[in-house]
Amino acid sequence: MAEAGDIQHPRRAARRFRARRSLAPALALLLLAGGPALAQPDDDAALAPVFVNDDPGAGEAVGLLVDQVRTGRLDLAVRSARELLSRSPESLVLSAADPDLHVTVRQRVHDLMTSPQGAAFLEAYRQAAGPEADGWFDQQRYADLETSALFTPAGLRGALRMAEAHLAAGRFSLARRTLESVKAHPDLSGPARDLAAAIAAGVAGALPDERSAALVTALGGVPPQPWPAPEALRRPAR
């Protein structure tokens, strides 16, 4: 994965990405070598955190952020977004698309950044948060990057590191969730996208369902072929 020094050496960065990309399928093969019986089940329900809205003011703060973006007060909007993502990224607020649905503050802020009216806000945020995020990456604070600075260049690198670690440890649902969070990342292209697709293919080998296949396809990869049913293996060839 590209390090800060690789900015001046794009070929070196690409080679590192390709080397890391080759790890994900190999890990998946090792984990699944014994067939479907060794694959862990989709454990989203078991791993899903129980959210507590420990920040009652988060909804009001998000509403203020939306108004700041709408009126072009980008400096205030960036300050508000960074504070929200640092203080209460997992607090629940109402979804902008569905008033009956609650989403995390992090998702709501990211949805605003990728909305048609959020382009200038996203660019201003990346310029302001980028240097601190680079420092976090150097300190290997990958979880903080994923949670509080995902839409920076360093945030993508940190999230992919987290997804690789989850895959290697057999935490397939967590790897899948991490990859789902970067699908709309502005820097997800080229070697980074190839790496994400390779990790997603490893996840799909362990969790062979429609959600995993859709993730691989969305990242530009090819979903792995499903394992044959046991009865098909026992059926004599004609």
XYZ file of N, CA, C and O in Angstrom, residues 63-221:
636
model
N -28.058 18.493 11.634
C -28.926 19.457 10.964
C -28.227 20.780 10.713
O -28.386 21.395 9.642
N -27.435 21.227 11.686
C -26.667 22.457 11.513
C -25.632 22.289 10.400
O -25.433 23.195 9.583
N -24.984 21.118 10.354
C -24.003 20.840 9.303
C -24.653 20.904 7.924
O -24.103 21.497 6.988
N -25.811 20.283 7.783
C -26.518 20.299 6.502
C -26.808 21.732 6.072
O -26.629 22.102 4.894
N -27.222 22.557 7.020
C -27.526 23.958 6.696
C -26.257 24.707 6.306
O -26.282 25.540 5.391
N -25.152 24.434 6.970
C -23.881 25.091 6.631
C -23.442 24.736 5.222
O -22.964 25.601 4.473
N -23.601 23.466 4.839
C -23.245 23.054 3.481
C -24.179 23.705 2.471
O -23.743 24.212 1.427
N -25.451 23.720 2.777
C -26.448 24.283 1.850
C -26.201 25.758 1.589
O -26.387 26.234 0.457
N -25.761 26.492 2.594
C -25.551 27.930 2.460
C -24.108 28.288 2.096
O -23.751 29.467 2.057
N -23.260 27.268 1.850
C -21.907 27.528 1.398
C -20.938 27.990 2.456
O -19.852 28.485 2.126
N -21.272 27.787 3.715
C -20.343 28.162 4.796
C -19.410 26.978 5.066
O -19.510 26.285 6.063
N -18.488 26.778 4.130
C -17.706 25.550 4.116
C -16.725 25.447 5.275
O -16.473 24.350 5.778
N -16.143 26.569 5.699
C -15.212 26.509 6.821
C -15.919 25.997 8.072
O -15.394 25.142 8.799
N -17.117 26.528 8.313
C -17.895 26.065 9.469
C -18.328 24.617 9.277
O -18.328 23.830 10.232
N -18.695 24.258 8.058
C -19.143 22.897 7.788
C -18.022 21.891 8.040
O -18.237 20.831 8.633
N -16.823 22.222 7.586
C -15.684 21.320 7.802
C -15.403 21.174 9.287
O -15.157 20.067 9.784
N -15.444 22.285 10.017
C -15.205 22.227 11.460
C -16.265 21.365 12.146
O -15.947 20.548 13.012
N -17.512 21.543 11.748
C -18.598 20.756 12.342
C -18.439 19.269 12.026
O -18.629 18.413 12.894
N -18.101 18.956 10.776
C -17.961 17.556 10.376
C -16.831 16.880 11.141
O -16.981 15.747 11.621
N -15.703 17.546 11.258
C -14.565 16.939 11.958
C -14.890 16.725 13.430
O -14.488 15.709 14.023
N -15.611 17.666 14.017
C -15.992 17.505 15.425
C -16.960 16.340 15.593
O -16.823 15.524 16.511
N -17.941 16.230 14.705
C -18.898 15.131 14.781
C -18.218 13.781 14.599
O -18.487 12.826 15.333
N -17.347 13.692 13.610
C -16.681 12.425 13.325
C -15.699 12.037 14.428
O -15.409 10.850 14.614
N -15.196 13.008 15.149
C -14.289 12.724 16.252
C -15.042 12.395 17.535
O -14.665 11.495 18.282
N -16.147 13.119 17.779
C -16.842 13.009 19.059
C -17.838 11.863 19.094
O -17.912 11.130 20.078
N -18.613 11.706 18.059
C -19.713 10.733 18.133
C -20.004 10.110 16.778
O -21.129 10.186 16.282
N -19.021 9.467 16.131
C -19.261 8.913 14.793
C -20.287 7.791 14.761
O -20.919 7.568 13.729
N -20.467 7.077 15.871
C -21.388 5.941 15.885
C -22.736 6.257 16.531
O -23.573 5.373 16.656
N -22.950 7.496 16.955
C -24.264 7.873 17.472
C -25.287 7.817 16.349
O -24.963 8.011 15.178
N -26.528 7.557 16.701
C -27.575 7.393 15.704
C -28.327 8.693 15.467
O -28.647 9.424 16.402
N -28.598 8.970 14.197
C -29.400 10.115 13.781
C -30.345 9.644 12.684
O -30.170 8.570 12.104
N -31.332 10.462 12.377
C -32.283 10.097 11.325
C -31.612 10.148 9.961
O -30.808 11.032 9.669
N -31.958 9.198 9.123
C -31.462 9.170 7.754
C -32.085 10.299 6.947
O -33.255 10.654 7.138
N -31.300 10.871 6.023
C -31.841 11.906 5.146
C -32.805 11.325 4.128
O -33.726 12.000 3.668
N -32.622 10.057 3.770
C -33.447 9.427 2.737
C -34.725 8.813 3.292
O -35.721 8.702 2.572
N -34.711 8.396 4.562
C -35.848 7.689 5.143
C -36.047 8.158 6.578
O -35.248 7.830 7.452
N -37.083 8.928 6.856
C -37.282 9.460 8.211
C -37.587 8.394 9.247
O -37.569 8.686 10.446
N -37.866 7.176 8.802
C -38.116 6.083 9.744
C -36.865 5.257 10.026
O -36.925 4.282 10.775
N -35.746 5.635 9.413
C -34.518 4.869 9.547
C -33.457 5.692 10.271
O -33.298 6.888 10.002
N -32.772 5.045 11.197
C -31.645 5.680 11.874
C -30.330 5.151 11.289
O -30.198 3.954 11.034
N -29.383 6.048 11.101
C -28.050 5.685 10.628
C -27.038 6.335 11.560
O -27.371 7.192 12.377
N -25.780 5.931 11.429
C -24.748 6.533 12.256
C -24.420 7.939 11.759
O -24.646 8.268 10.588
N -23.886 8.743 12.652
C -23.421 10.077 12.273
C -22.405 9.971 11.137
O -22.434 10.749 10.175
N -21.523 8.994 11.220
C -20.500 8.830 10.191
C -21.141 8.624 8.820
O -20.745 9.252 7.837
N -22.131 7.733 8.740
C -22.773 7.498 7.447
C -23.482 8.746 6.951
O -23.445 9.071 5.760
N -24.140 9.447 7.867
C -24.879 10.652 7.462
C -23.917 11.717 6.914
O -24.206 12.368 5.900
N -22.771 11.886 7.567
C -21.797 12.866 7.093
C -21.230 12.435 5.741
O -21.104 13.247 4.809
N -20.927 11.161 5.594
C -20.392 10.676 4.320
C -21.435 10.784 3.211
O -21.094 11.105 2.060
N -22.687 10.518 3.532
C -23.746 10.671 2.526
C -23.834 12.120 2.058
O -24.054 12.391 0.866
N -23.663 13.048 2.990
C -23.703 14.466 2.628
C -22.513 14.826 1.738
O -22.646 15.573 0.763
N -21.351 14.271 2.039
C -20.159 14.552 1.244
C -20.287 14.067 -0.190
O -19.760 14.683 -1.119
N -20.963 12.937 -0.380
C -21.087 12.354 -1.719
C -22.385 12.742 -2.419
O -22.653 12.254 -3.512
N -23.160 13.612 -1.816
C -24.401 14.076 -2.437
C -24.078 15.118 -3.511
O -22.972 15.672 -3.547
N -25.030 15.399 -4.417
C -24.758 16.373 -5.478
C -24.337 17.738 -4.950
O -23.514 18.419 -5.584
N -24.868 18.160 -3.813
C -24.516 19.477 -3.281
C -23.291 19.442 -2.374
O -22.892 20.475 -1.833
N -22.677 18.267 -2.227
C -21.586 18.143 -1.269
C -20.195 18.152 -1.857
O -19.213 17.971 -1.117
N -20.038 18.364 -3.159
C -18.720 18.255 -3.787
C -17.719 19.251 -3.203
O -16.580 18.896 -2.855
N -18.113 20.510 -3.097
C -17.198 21.518 -2.558
C -16.913 21.258 -1.083
O -15.784 21.470 -0.609
N -17.912 20.809 -0.360
C -17.735 20.461 1.050
C -16.738 19.321 1.201
O -15.834 19.369 2.053
N -16.865 18.291 0.369
C -15.944 17.150 0.430
C -14.515 17.603 0.163
O -13.583 17.209 0.884
N -14.313 18.424 -0.854
C -12.963 18.875 -1.183
C -12.369 19.706 -0.050
O -11.191 19.547 0.310
N -13.180 20.591 0.536
C -12.687 21.410 1.645
C -12.350 20.540 2.850
O -11.347 20.774 3.537
N -13.178 19.539 3.095
C -12.912 18.632 4.216
C -11.606 17.875 4.007
O -10.789 17.749 4.925
N -11.385 17.361 2.808
C -10.183 16.568 2.534
C -8.921 17.425 2.697
O -7.901 16.958 3.207
N -8.980 18.677 2.276
C -7.831 19.548 2.429
C -7.541 19.832 3.899
O -6.370 19.874 4.316
N -8.590 20.005 4.696
C -8.404 20.341 6.106
C -7.997 19.126 6.932
O -7.135 19.225 7.815
N -8.620 17.977 6.680
C -8.390 16.793 7.507
C -7.229 15.945 7.021
O -6.745 15.083 7.767
N -6.775 16.155 5.795
C -5.750 15.301 5.219
C -4.443 15.225 5.997
O -3.940 14.125 6.261
N -3.872 16.360 6.397
C -2.590 16.282 7.119
C -2.674 15.493 8.425
O -1.773 14.685 8.711
N -3.723 15.706 9.205
C -3.859 14.949 10.450
C -4.034 13.459 10.150
O -3.463 12.604 10.838
N -4.811 13.154 9.114
C -5.015 11.754 8.746
C -3.710 11.097 8.321
O -3.452 9.932 8.643
N -2.865 11.830 7.609
C -1.559 11.282 7.232
C -0.751 10.928 8.473
O -0.068 9.889 8.517
N -0.823 11.772 9.492
C -0.126 11.484 10.735
C -0.665 10.247 11.420
O 0.101 9.437 11.957
N -1.976 10.089 11.393
C -2.577 8.880 11.988
C -2.114 7.632 11.259
O -1.864 6.604 11.892
N -2.006 7.722 9.942
C -1.549 6.546 9.192
C -0.110 6.198 9.579
O 0.222 5.024 9.764
N 0.727 7.203 9.698
C 2.111 6.955 10.110
C 2.173 6.323 11.497
O 3.085 5.531 11.784
N 1.200 6.646 12.352
C 1.131 6.076 13.697
C 0.370 4.748 13.726
O 0.142 4.194 14.799
N -0.045 4.284 12.552
C -0.785 3.029 12.412
C -2.124 3.057 13.158
O -2.596 2.031 13.641
N -2.736 4.203 13.186
C -4.057 4.345 13.824
C -5.138 4.078 12.766
O -5.954 4.933 12.431
N -5.127 2.869 12.246
C -6.010 2.527 11.130
C -7.489 2.546 11.529
O -8.335 2.967 10.745
N -7.802 2.098 12.735
C -9.198 2.101 13.176
C -9.721 3.531 13.298
O -10.875 3.816 12.933
N -8.886 4.450 13.801
C -9.308 5.849 13.902
C -9.520 6.447 12.515
O -10.459 7.234 12.309
N -8.668 6.082 11.577
C -8.837 6.573 10.217
C -10.154 6.105 9.626
O -10.890 6.887 9.007
N -10.469 4.834 9.811
C -11.714 4.293 9.265
C -12.923 4.968 9.884
O -13.926 5.236 9.210
N -12.851 5.261 11.170
C -14.001 5.811 11.879
C -14.142 7.312 11.703
O -15.253 7.816 11.490
N -13.040 8.038 11.771
C -13.119 9.493 11.892
C -12.501 10.272 10.743
O -12.610 11.504 10.730
N -11.830 9.612 9.800
C -11.220 10.355 8.689
C -11.229 9.520 7.415
O -10.296 9.574 6.611
N -12.288 8.760 7.205
C -12.306 7.775 6.121
C -12.153 8.403 4.749
O -11.464 7.852 3.877
N -12.764 9.556 4.513
C -12.799 10.107 3.164
C -11.581 10.957 2.826
O -11.616 11.754 1.891
N -10.487 10.762 3.557
C -9.195 11.314 3.172
C -8.397 10.233 2.451
O -8.730 9.048 2.562
N -7.345 10.584 1.727
C -6.509 9.549 1.103
C -5.957 8.553 2.117
O -5.962 7.338 1.881
N -5.479 9.056 3.251
C -4.963 8.156 4.294
C -6.073 7.308 4.887
O -5.840 6.166 5.312
N -7.293 7.843 4.904
C -8.416 7.071 5.421
C -8.681 5.827 4.598
O -8.972 4.757 5.134
N -8.569 5.952 3.282
C -8.745 4.782 2.421
C -7.650 3.760 2.677
O -7.920 2.563 2.792
N -6.404 4.218 2.761
C -5.310 3.285 3.008
C -5.496 2.572 4.346
O -5.279 1.359 4.448
N -5.907 3.326 5.364
C -6.124 2.718 6.664
C -7.263 1.724 6.651
O -7.186 0.647 7.262
N -8.353 2.053 5.944
C -9.495 1.140 5.878
C -9.124 -0.153 5.169
O -9.550 -1.246 5.580
N -8.329 -0.064 4.116
C -7.909 -1.279 3.423
C -6.986 -2.119 4.301
O -7.031 -3.355 4.246
N -6.149 -1.478 5.096
C -5.346 -2.232 6.052
C -6.245 -2.972 7.041
O -5.994 -4.130 7.386
N -7.292 -2.292 7.507
C -8.226 -2.927 8.443
C -8.940 -4.103 7.777
O -9.098 -5.173 8.373
N -9.372 -3.926 6.530
C -10.071 -5.001 5.822
C -9.153 -6.204 5.634
O -9.582 -7.358 5.808
N -7.894 -5.973 5.284
C -6.940 -7.071 5.152
C -6.764 -7.814 6.469
O -6.717 -9.052 6.504
N -6.645 -7.051 7.565
C -6.451 -7.675 8.881
C -7.669 -8.497 9.270
O -7.545 -9.604 9.818
N -8.864 -7.980 9.006
C -10.082 -8.731 9.316
C -10.133 -10.031 8.513
O -10.483 -11.094 9.047
N -9.794 -9.961 7.224
C -9.814 -11.156 6.393
C -8.814 -12.185 6.905
O -9.133 -13.373 7.026
N -7.596 -11.743 7.215
C -6.562 -12.663 7.669
C -6.936 -13.338 8.982
O -6.569 -14.498 9.224
N -7.691 -12.626 9.835
C -8.088 -13.167 11.135
C -9.407 -13.931 11.067
O -9.885 -14.421 12.096
N -9.998 -14.049 9.872
C -11.261 -14.754 9.741
C -12.465 -13.940 10.166
O -13.553 -14.495 10.343
N -12.307 -12.617 10.307
C -13.442 -11.759 10.668
C -14.089 -11.263 9.368
O -13.988 -10.105 8.993
N -14.757 -12.175 8.692
C -15.210 -11.913 7.330
C -16.289 -10.830 7.261
O -16.284 -10.001 6.361
N -17.224 -10.852 8.201
C -18.283 -9.841 8.178
C -17.723 -8.451 8.422
O -18.175 -7.469 7.824
N -16.749 -8.344 9.318
C -16.140 -7.043 9.566
C -15.359 -6.569 8.343
O -15.390 -5.380 8.003
N -14.673 -7.488 7.667
C -13.976 -7.120 6.434
C -14.966 -6.618 5.395
O -14.718 -5.615 4.706
N -16.097 -7.298 5.283
C -17.104 -6.892 4.309
C -17.670 -5.515 4.634
O -17.823 -4.665 3.757
N -17.969 -5.273 5.901
C -18.499 -3.965 6.279
C -17.503 -2.845 5.998
O -17.878 -1.756 5.567
N -16.238 -3.116 6.276
C -15.216 -2.105 6.001
C -15.157 -1.790 4.517
O -15.090 -0.620 4.119
N -15.196 -2.815 3.679
C -15.152 -2.590 2.236
C -16.410 -1.871 1.750
O -16.329 -1.024 0.844
N -17.552 -2.192 2.319
C -18.784 -1.501 1.924
C -18.703 -0.008 2.227
O -19.281 0.809 1.513
N -17.965 0.344 3.273
C -17.870 1.755 3.646
C -16.984 2.559 2.698
O -17.050 3.791 2.697
N -16.146 1.892 1.905
C -15.233 2.625 1.012
C -15.708 2.617 -0.437
O -15.016 3.171 -1.307
N -16.857 2.030 -0.730
C -17.306 1.929 -2.123
C -17.421 3.296 -2.791
O -17.172 3.426 -3.996
N -17.821 4.314 -2.019
C -17.998 5.652 -2.590
C -16.802 6.558 -2.332
O -16.896 7.767 -2.536
N -15.681 5.986 -1.911
C -14.512 6.809 -1.584
C -13.968 7.487 -2.837
O -13.821 6.849 -3.877
N -13.656 8.777 -2.758
C -13.193 9.486 -3.963
C -11.848 9.003 -4.503
O -11.525 9.277 -5.667
N -11.064 8.309 -3.685
C -9.758 7.828 -4.142
C -9.758 6.352 -4.520
O -8.691 5.797 -4.796
N -10.926 5.725 -4.537
C -10.977 4.290 -4.807
C -10.893 4.045 -6.313
O -11.907 3.962 -7.017
N -9.657 3.930 -6.808
C -9.422 3.673 -8.225
C -8.057 3.019 -8.357
O -7.270 2.986 -7.409
N -7.788 2.483 -9.546
C -6.485 1.908 -9.826
C -6.115 0.789 -8.862
O -6.944 -0.068 -8.526
N -4.865 0.782 -8.378
C -4.411 -0.298 -7.496
C -5.224 -0.429 -6.219
O -5.433 -1.533 -5.729
N -5.691 0.696 -5.660
C -6.486 0.626 -4.433
C -7.792 -0.125 -4.687
O -8.225 -0.942 -3.867
N -8.417 0.136 -5.815
C -9.655 -0.569 -6.148
C -9.390 -2.054 -6.408
O -10.185 -2.919 -6.011
N -8.276 -2.356 -7.062
C -7.918 -3.752 -7.299
C -7.715 -4.494 -5.978
O -8.139 -5.647 -5.823
N -7.056 -3.836 -5.035
C -6.838 -4.460 -3.741
C -8.155 -4.688 -3.016
O -8.395 -5.762 -2.456
N -9.029 -3.681 -3.030
C -10.332 -3.831 -2.396
C -11.120 -4.976 -3.017
O -11.765 -5.766 -2.313
N -11.073 -5.100 -4.341
C -11.788 -6.171 -5.026
C -11.218 -7.528 -4.658
O -11.968 -8.511 -4.500
N -9.890 -7.615 -4.513
C -9.272 -8.887 -4.143
C -9.667 -9.305 -2.732
O -9.963 -10.476 -2.479
N -9.681 -8.352 -1.805
C -10.118 -8.670 -0.438
C -11.586 -9.083 -0.454
O -11.992 -10.044 0.224
N -12.400 -8.372 -1.235
C -13.822 -8.710 -1.311
C -14.026 -10.115 -1.867
O -14.930 -10.837 -1.428
N -13.201 -10.512 -2.836
C -13.311 -11.870 -3.376
C -12.990 -12.900 -2.291
O -13.630 -13.960 -2.221
N -11.998 -12.599 -1.453
C -11.702 -13.496 -0.339
C -12.866 -13.597 0.628
O -13.195 -14.687 1.113
N -13.510 -12.465 0.902
C -14.681 -12.464 1.779
C -15.808 -13.279 1.155
O -16.480 -14.075 1.831
N -16.022 -13.098 -0.150
C -17.110 -13.808 -0.825
C -16.880 -15.308 -0.824
O -17.833 -16.092 -0.816
N -15.618 -15.741 -0.827
C -15.352 -17.165 -0.727
C -15.761 -17.731 0.617
O -16.133 -18.903 0.721
N -15.697 -16.905 1.664
C -16.076 -17.357 2.996
C -17.552 -17.127 3.294
O -18.179 -17.906 4.014
N -18.105 -16.060 2.739
C -19.521 -15.725 2.941
C -20.184 -15.655 1.570
O -20.422 -14.574 1.037
N -20.474 -16.802 0.969
C -20.964 -16.823 -0.419
C -22.455 -16.504 -0.511
O -23.290 -17.377 -0.690
N -22.795 -15.225 -0.380
C -24.194 -14.828 -0.487
C -24.303 -13.649 -1.451
O -23.309 -13.166 -1.999
N -25.533 -13.188 -1.665
C -25.763 -12.124 -2.639
C -25.084 -10.825 -2.233
O -24.589 -10.076 -3.083
N -25.050 -10.553 -0.955
C -24.425 -9.321 -0.487
C -22.933 -9.306 -0.808
O -22.405 -8.300 -1.286
N -22.256 -10.416 -0.571
C -20.828 -10.494 -0.882
C -20.584 -10.400 -2.380
O -19.655 -9.715 -2.833
N -21.399 -11.103 -3.167
C -21.241 -11.061 -4.617
C -21.462 -9.650 -5.145
O -20.735 -9.186 -6.037
N -22.459 -8.950 -4.598
C -22.724 -7.578 -5.033
C -21.553 -6.663 -4.694
O -21.211 -5.757 -5.468
N -20.912 -6.892 -3.545
C -19.766 -6.076 -3.163
C -18.604 -6.294 -4.126
O -17.970 -5.332 -4.574
N -18.309 -7.559 -4.448
C -17.215 -7.846 -5.392
C -17.496 -7.170 -6.729
O -16.618 -6.535 -7.325
N -18.718 -7.298 -7.213
C -19.079 -6.689 -8.496
C -18.956 -5.175 -8.443
O -18.451 -4.552 -9.381
N -19.416 -4.565 -7.348
C -19.345 -3.114 -7.217
C -17.904 -2.617 -7.220
O -17.627 -1.497 -7.674
N -16.982 -3.445 -6.756
C -15.572 -3.066 -6.716
C -14.824 -3.456 -7.992
O -13.610 -3.272 -8.085
N -15.547 -4.013 -8.951
C -14.941 -4.334 -10.235
C -14.317 -5.704 -10.309
O -13.592 -6.002 -11.259
N -14.599 -6.570 -9.338
C -14.047 -7.914 -9.357
C -15.041 -8.933 -9.881
O -16.143 -8.593 -10.313
